[in-house]
Amino acid sequence: MSVIRIKRLVQAVILVAVAVYTTLLLYQTVSASGYVQQSQRSPTVGSPAAREPRLRTATTTPAATATATATAPATAPPAALDHLFLSVKTTRSYHKWRLPVLLQTWFQLARNQTWFFTDSVDVEFQEKTNGHMVNTNCSSSHNRKALCCKMSVEFDMFLESGKKWFCHVDDDNYVNVPRLLKLLGQFNPQEDWYLGKPSIRSPLEIILRDNPKRKVSFWFATGGAGFCLSRALALKMMPVASVGKFISIGEKIRLPDDVTMGFIIEHLLRKPLTVIDQFHSHLEPMKFLHQDTFHDQITFSYSRYSKDEMNVVKIDGFDKRIDPTRFLSLHCFLFPNSNFCSR
Ligand SMILES: *[C@@H]1O[C@H](CO)[C@@H](O)[C@H](O)[C@H]1NC(C)=O
Ligand SMILES: *[C@@H]1O[C@H](CO)[C@@H](O)[C@H](O)[C@H]1NC(C)=O
């Protein structure tokens, strides 16, 4: 080997070493500044209002999209029905009015996975649901404590079930079961996921009694639209929320069950809500949902505006007297082969 060749070789080696070193330095600087920014935002170091709550929007925020696509591409197969624990919150006086239409429609698509959480023993509906009515022994009043009590029992039963996903809905929700499974298939239940839809435009701000100087702000998914938690997240919540601790937290912050859920996940555990626009509560006007998007919606709802005006999905089908909630007509639109749909 000539001297010139050796010299060139040494030069090349030095060049590579310098490049590697520079890259490492750059990398270190970036992570360090990231760390500083984070600790500045942390409540103990920064000013009280400094922390901006994070909100993942499944469709628009680049970071969230990256997370979602990294775990599963949009073409991911749907989650298996049997990985789902689906709880429906109801109460004694609504069994007769609200449950029959659910039992006739979407419940048929998830009979083994759906459980009704109520506040009494009801032999008739115990039979109609194949023993899927759960008497929570919670009060039947619609107050905060009773609501948190039911959510607490739902959460504990999910943990016991060993299922991968916990989804909660209300007894005025229609669940598009295959679409829900498609959604869950896009996320990894071994990662922390809180999927749902807020009904307010900005995070909720509250002041805690034990620290009145500091505002706490967080997002929460509206319970009446439905929301889902991955098993990994539920396991992390266990120390603060299982075996009735959920009720104590609700009492402490004096807010309803769905808000308490958001407080635990976003504030105590610092895990962001991922917004899923296809969940719908009765707080939204149902008539603005277009029929050509029904297959893509995950939940629907209804409510009564006044004596003769209902907030319901706009769809032709059964007569309003037979189908006041429009859930029968909706079900036949989505699943025309169902037994009661004339074709
Ligand atoms: C529901 O569960 C029962 C009892 O475990 C089982 O026999 C039945 O096949 C299940 N049905 C469906 C549709 O999975
Ligand atoms: C409600 O009370 C009954 C009777 O004491 C009991 O058998 C049942 O397990 C209780 N339900 C729950 C969810 O704790």
CSV table of N, CA and C in Angstrom, one decimal, residues 104-179:
chain,number,residue,atom,x,y,z
A,104,GLN,N,-83.7,-5.3,20.7
A,104,GLN,CA,-84.2,-5.8,19.4
A,104,GLN,C,-83.1,-5.5,18.3
A,105,THR,N,-82.3,-4.5,18.5
A,105,THR,CA,-81.4,-4.0,17.4
A,105,THR,C,-79.9,-4.4,17.7
A,106,TRP,N,-79.1,-3.5,18.1
A,106,TRP,CA,-77.7,-3.7,18.2
A,106,TRP,C,-77.2,-4.7,19.2
A,107,PHE,N,-78.0,-4.9,20.3
A,107,PHE,CA,-77.6,-5.9,21.3
A,107,PHE,C,-77.5,-7.3,20.6
A,108,GLN,N,-78.3,-7.6,19.6
A,108,GLN,CA,-78.2,-8.9,18.9
A,108,GLN,C,-76.9,-9.1,18.3
A,109,LEU,N,-76.1,-8.1,18.0
A,109,LEU,CA,-74.8,-8.2,17.4
A,109,LEU,C,-73.7,-8.4,18.4
A,110,ALA,N,-74.0,-8.3,19.7
A,110,ALA,CA,-73.0,-8.4,20.7
A,110,ALA,C,-73.6,-8.9,22.0
A,111,ARG,N,-74.4,-9.9,21.9
A,111,ARG,CA,-75.1,-10.4,23.1
A,111,ARG,C,-74.2,-10.9,24.2
A,112,ASN,N,-73.2,-11.5,23.9
A,112,ASN,CA,-72.3,-12.1,25.0
A,112,ASN,C,-71.4,-11.0,25.5
A,113,GLN,N,-71.2,-9.9,24.9
A,113,GLN,CA,-70.2,-8.9,25.3
A,113,GLN,C,-70.9,-7.7,26.0
A,114,THR,N,-72.2,-7.6,25.9
A,114,THR,CA,-72.9,-6.4,26.4
A,114,THR,C,-73.5,-6.7,27.8
A,115,TRP,N,-73.3,-5.8,28.7
A,115,TRP,CA,-73.8,-5.9,30.1
A,115,TRP,C,-74.6,-4.6,30.4
A,116,PHE,N,-75.7,-4.8,31.1
A,116,PHE,CA,-76.5,-3.6,31.5
A,116,PHE,C,-76.3,-3.4,33.0
A,117,PHE,N,-75.9,-2.2,33.3
A,117,PHE,CA,-75.6,-1.9,34.7
A,117,PHE,C,-76.8,-1.0,35.3
A,118,THR,N,-77.5,-1.6,36.2
A,118,THR,CA,-78.7,-0.9,36.7
A,118,THR,C,-78.7,-0.9,38.3
A,119,ASP,N,-79.8,-0.6,38.8
A,119,ASP,CA,-79.9,-0.4,40.3
A,119,ASP,C,-81.0,-1.2,40.9
A,120,SER,N,-81.4,-2.3,40.3
A,120,SER,CA,-82.5,-3.1,40.9
A,120,SER,C,-82.4,-4.5,40.3
A,121,VAL,N,-83.2,-5.4,40.9
A,121,VAL,CA,-83.3,-6.7,40.3
A,121,VAL,C,-84.5,-6.7,39.4
A,122,ASP,N,-84.4,-7.2,38.2
A,122,ASP,CA,-85.5,-7.2,37.2
A,122,ASP,C,-85.5,-8.5,36.5
A,123,VAL,N,-86.4,-9.4,37.0
A,123,VAL,CA,-86.4,-10.7,36.5
A,123,VAL,C,-86.7,-10.8,35.0
A,124,GLU,N,-87.7,-9.9,34.6
A,124,GLU,CA,-88.1,-9.9,33.2
A,124,GLU,C,-86.9,-9.6,32.3
A,125,PHE,N,-86.1,-8.5,32.6
A,125,PHE,CA,-85.0,-8.2,31.7
A,125,PHE,C,-83.8,-9.0,31.9
A,126,GLN,N,-83.7,-9.6,33.1
A,126,GLN,CA,-82.6,-10.6,33.3
A,126,GLN,C,-82.8,-11.7,32.3
A,127,GLU,N,-84.0,-12.1,32.1
A,127,GLU,CA,-84.3,-13.2,31.1
A,127,GLU,C,-84.0,-12.7,29.7
A,128,LYS,N,-84.5,-11.5,29.4
A,128,LYS,CA,-84.4,-11.0,28.0
A,128,LYS,C,-83.0,-10.7,27.6
A,129,THR,N,-82.1,-10.5,28.6
A,129,THR,CA,-80.7,-10.2,28.3
A,129,THR,C,-79.8,-11.5,28.5
A,130,ASN,N,-80.4,-12.6,28.7
A,130,ASN,CA,-79.6,-13.8,29.0
A,130,ASN,C,-78.8,-13.6,30.2
A,131,GLY,N,-79.4,-13.0,31.2
A,131,GLY,CA,-78.6,-12.8,32.5
A,131,GLY,C,-77.6,-11.8,32.5
A,132,HIS,N,-77.7,-10.8,31.6
A,132,HIS,CA,-76.7,-9.8,31.5
A,132,HIS,C,-77.1,-8.4,32.1
A,133,MET,N,-78.1,-8.5,33.1
A,133,MET,CA,-78.4,-7.3,33.9
A,133,MET,C,-77.5,-7.4,35.1
A,134,VAL,N,-76.8,-6.3,35.5
A,134,VAL,CA,-76.0,-6.3,36.7
A,134,VAL,C,-76.7,-5.3,37.7
A,135,ASN,N,-77.1,-5.9,38.8
A,135,ASN,CA,-77.6,-4.9,39.9
A,135,ASN,C,-76.4,-4.4,40.6
A,136,THR,N,-76.1,-3.1,40.4
A,136,THR,CA,-74.9,-2.5,41.0
A,136,THR,C,-75.1,-2.2,42.5
A,137,ASN,N,-76.4,-2.3,43.0
A,137,ASN,CA,-76.7,-1.9,44.3
A,137,ASN,C,-76.5,-0.4,44.6
A,138,CYS,N,-76.3,0.4,43.5
A,138,CYS,CA,-76.1,1.8,43.6
A,138,CYS,C,-77.5,2.4,43.7
A,139,SER,N,-77.6,3.6,44.2
A,139,SER,CA,-78.9,4.3,44.3
A,139,SER,C,-79.4,4.6,43.0
A,140,SER,N,-80.8,4.6,42.8
A,140,SER,CA,-81.4,4.9,41.5
A,140,SER,C,-81.6,6.3,41.2
A,141,SER,N,-81.1,7.2,42.1
A,141,SER,CA,-81.3,8.6,41.8
A,141,SER,C,-80.2,9.0,40.8
A,142,HIS,N,-80.4,10.1,40.1
A,142,HIS,CA,-79.5,10.5,39.0
A,142,HIS,C,-78.4,11.5,39.5
A,143,ASN,N,-78.0,11.3,40.8
A,143,ASN,CA,-77.0,12.2,41.3
A,143,ASN,C,-75.6,11.7,41.0
A,144,ARG,N,-74.7,12.6,41.4
A,144,ARG,CA,-73.3,12.3,41.1
A,144,ARG,C,-72.8,11.0,41.7
A,145,LYS,N,-73.2,10.9,43.0
A,145,LYS,CA,-72.6,9.7,43.7
A,145,LYS,C,-73.2,8.4,43.1
A,146,ALA,N,-74.5,8.4,42.7
A,146,ALA,CA,-75.1,7.2,42.1
A,146,ALA,C,-74.4,6.9,40.8
A,147,LEU,N,-74.1,7.9,40.0
A,147,LEU,CA,-73.5,7.7,38.6
A,147,LEU,C,-72.1,7.2,38.8
A,148,CYS,N,-71.3,7.8,39.7
A,148,CYS,CA,-70.0,7.4,39.9
A,148,CYS,C,-70.0,5.9,40.4
A,149,CYS,N,-71.0,5.6,41.2
A,149,CYS,CA,-71.1,4.3,41.8
A,149,CYS,C,-71.2,3.2,40.7
A,150,LYS,N,-72.1,3.5,39.7
A,150,LYS,CA,-72.3,2.6,38.6
A,150,LYS,C,-71.0,2.4,37.8
A,151,MET,N,-70.4,3.6,37.5
A,151,MET,CA,-69.2,3.5,36.6
A,151,MET,C,-68.1,2.7,37.3
A,152,SER,N,-68.1,2.8,38.7
A,152,SER,CA,-67.1,2.1,39.4
A,152,SER,C,-67.3,0.6,39.3
A,153,VAL,N,-68.6,0.2,39.4
A,153,VAL,CA,-68.9,-1.3,39.2
A,153,VAL,C,-68.6,-1.7,37.8
A,154,GLU,N,-68.9,-0.9,36.8
A,154,GLU,CA,-68.6,-1.2,35.4
A,154,GLU,C,-67.1,-1.5,35.3
A,155,PHE,N,-66.3,-0.5,35.8
A,155,PHE,CA,-64.9,-0.6,35.7
A,155,PHE,C,-64.3,-1.8,36.3
A,156,ASP,N,-64.8,-2.1,37.5
A,156,ASP,CA,-64.3,-3.3,38.2
A,156,ASP,C,-64.6,-4.6,37.5
A,157,MET,N,-65.9,-4.6,36.9
A,157,MET,CA,-66.3,-5.9,36.2
A,157,MET,C,-65.5,-6.0,34.9
A,158,PHE,N,-65.1,-4.9,34.3
A,158,PHE,CA,-64.3,-5.0,33.1
A,158,PHE,C,-62.9,-5.6,33.5
A,159,LEU,N,-62.3,-5.1,34.6
A,159,LEU,CA,-61.0,-5.6,35.0
A,159,LEU,C,-61.1,-7.1,35.3
A,160,GLU,N,-62.1,-7.5,35.9
A,160,GLU,CA,-62.3,-8.9,36.2
A,160,GLU,C,-62.5,-9.8,34.9
A,161,SER,N,-63.1,-9.2,33.9
A,161,SER,CA,-63.4,-9.9,32.7
A,161,SER,C,-62.2,-10.4,31.9
A,162,GLY,N,-61.1,-9.7,32.1
A,162,GLY,CA,-59.9,-10.0,31.3
A,162,GLY,C,-60.0,-9.6,29.8
A,163,LYS,N,-61.0,-8.9,29.4
A,163,LYS,CA,-61.2,-8.4,28.0
A,163,LYS,C,-60.2,-7.3,27.7
A,164,LYS,N,-59.9,-7.1,26.4
A,164,LYS,CA,-58.9,-6.1,26.0
A,164,LYS,C,-59.4,-4.7,25.9
A,165,TRP,N,-60.7,-4.5,25.7
A,165,TRP,CA,-61.3,-3.2,25.6
A,165,TRP,C,-62.5,-3.0,26.5
A,166,PHE,N,-62.6,-1.8,27.1
A,166,PHE,CA,-63.8,-1.5,27.9
A,166,PHE,C,-64.5,-0.3,27.2
A,167,CYS,N,-65.7,-0.5,26.7
A,167,CYS,CA,-66.4,0.6,26.1
A,167,CYS,C,-67.7,0.8,26.9
A,168,HIS,N,-68.0,2.0,27.2
A,168,HIS,CA,-69.2,2.4,28.0
A,168,HIS,C,-70.1,3.2,27.1
A,169,VAL,N,-71.4,2.9,27.2
A,169,VAL,CA,-72.4,3.7,26.5
A,169,VAL,C,-73.6,3.9,27.5
A,170,ASP,N,-74.6,4.8,27.1
A,170,ASP,CA,-75.8,5.0,27.9
A,170,ASP,C,-76.9,4.2,27.3
A,171,ASP,N,-78.0,4.1,28.0
A,171,ASP,CA,-79.2,3.4,27.5
A,171,ASP,C,-80.0,4.1,26.4
A,172,ASP,N,-79.5,5.3,26.0
A,172,ASP,CA,-80.1,6.0,24.9
A,172,ASP,C,-79.2,6.0,23.7
A,173,ASN,N,-78.2,5.1,23.7
A,173,ASN,CA,-77.3,5.0,22.6
A,173,ASN,C,-77.5,3.8,21.7
A,174,TYR,N,-77.4,4.0,20.4
A,174,TYR,CA,-77.3,2.9,19.4
A,174,TYR,C,-75.8,2.7,19.1
A,175,VAL,N,-75.4,1.5,19.2
A,175,VAL,CA,-74.0,1.2,18.9
A,175,VAL,C,-73.9,0.4,17.6
A,176,ASN,N,-73.1,1.0,16.7
A,176,ASN,CA,-72.8,0.3,15.4
A,176,ASN,C,-71.7,-0.6,15.6
A,177,VAL,N,-72.0,-1.9,16.0
A,177,VAL,CA,-71.0,-2.8,16.6
A,177,VAL,C,-69.9,-3.1,15.6
A,178,PRO,N,-70.1,-3.4,14.3
A,178,PRO,CA,-68.9,-3.7,13.4
A,178,PRO,C,-68.0,-2.5,13.3
A,179,ARG,N,-68.6,-1.3,13.3
A,179,ARG,CA,-67.8,0.0,13.2
A,179,ARG,C,-67.0,0.2,14.4
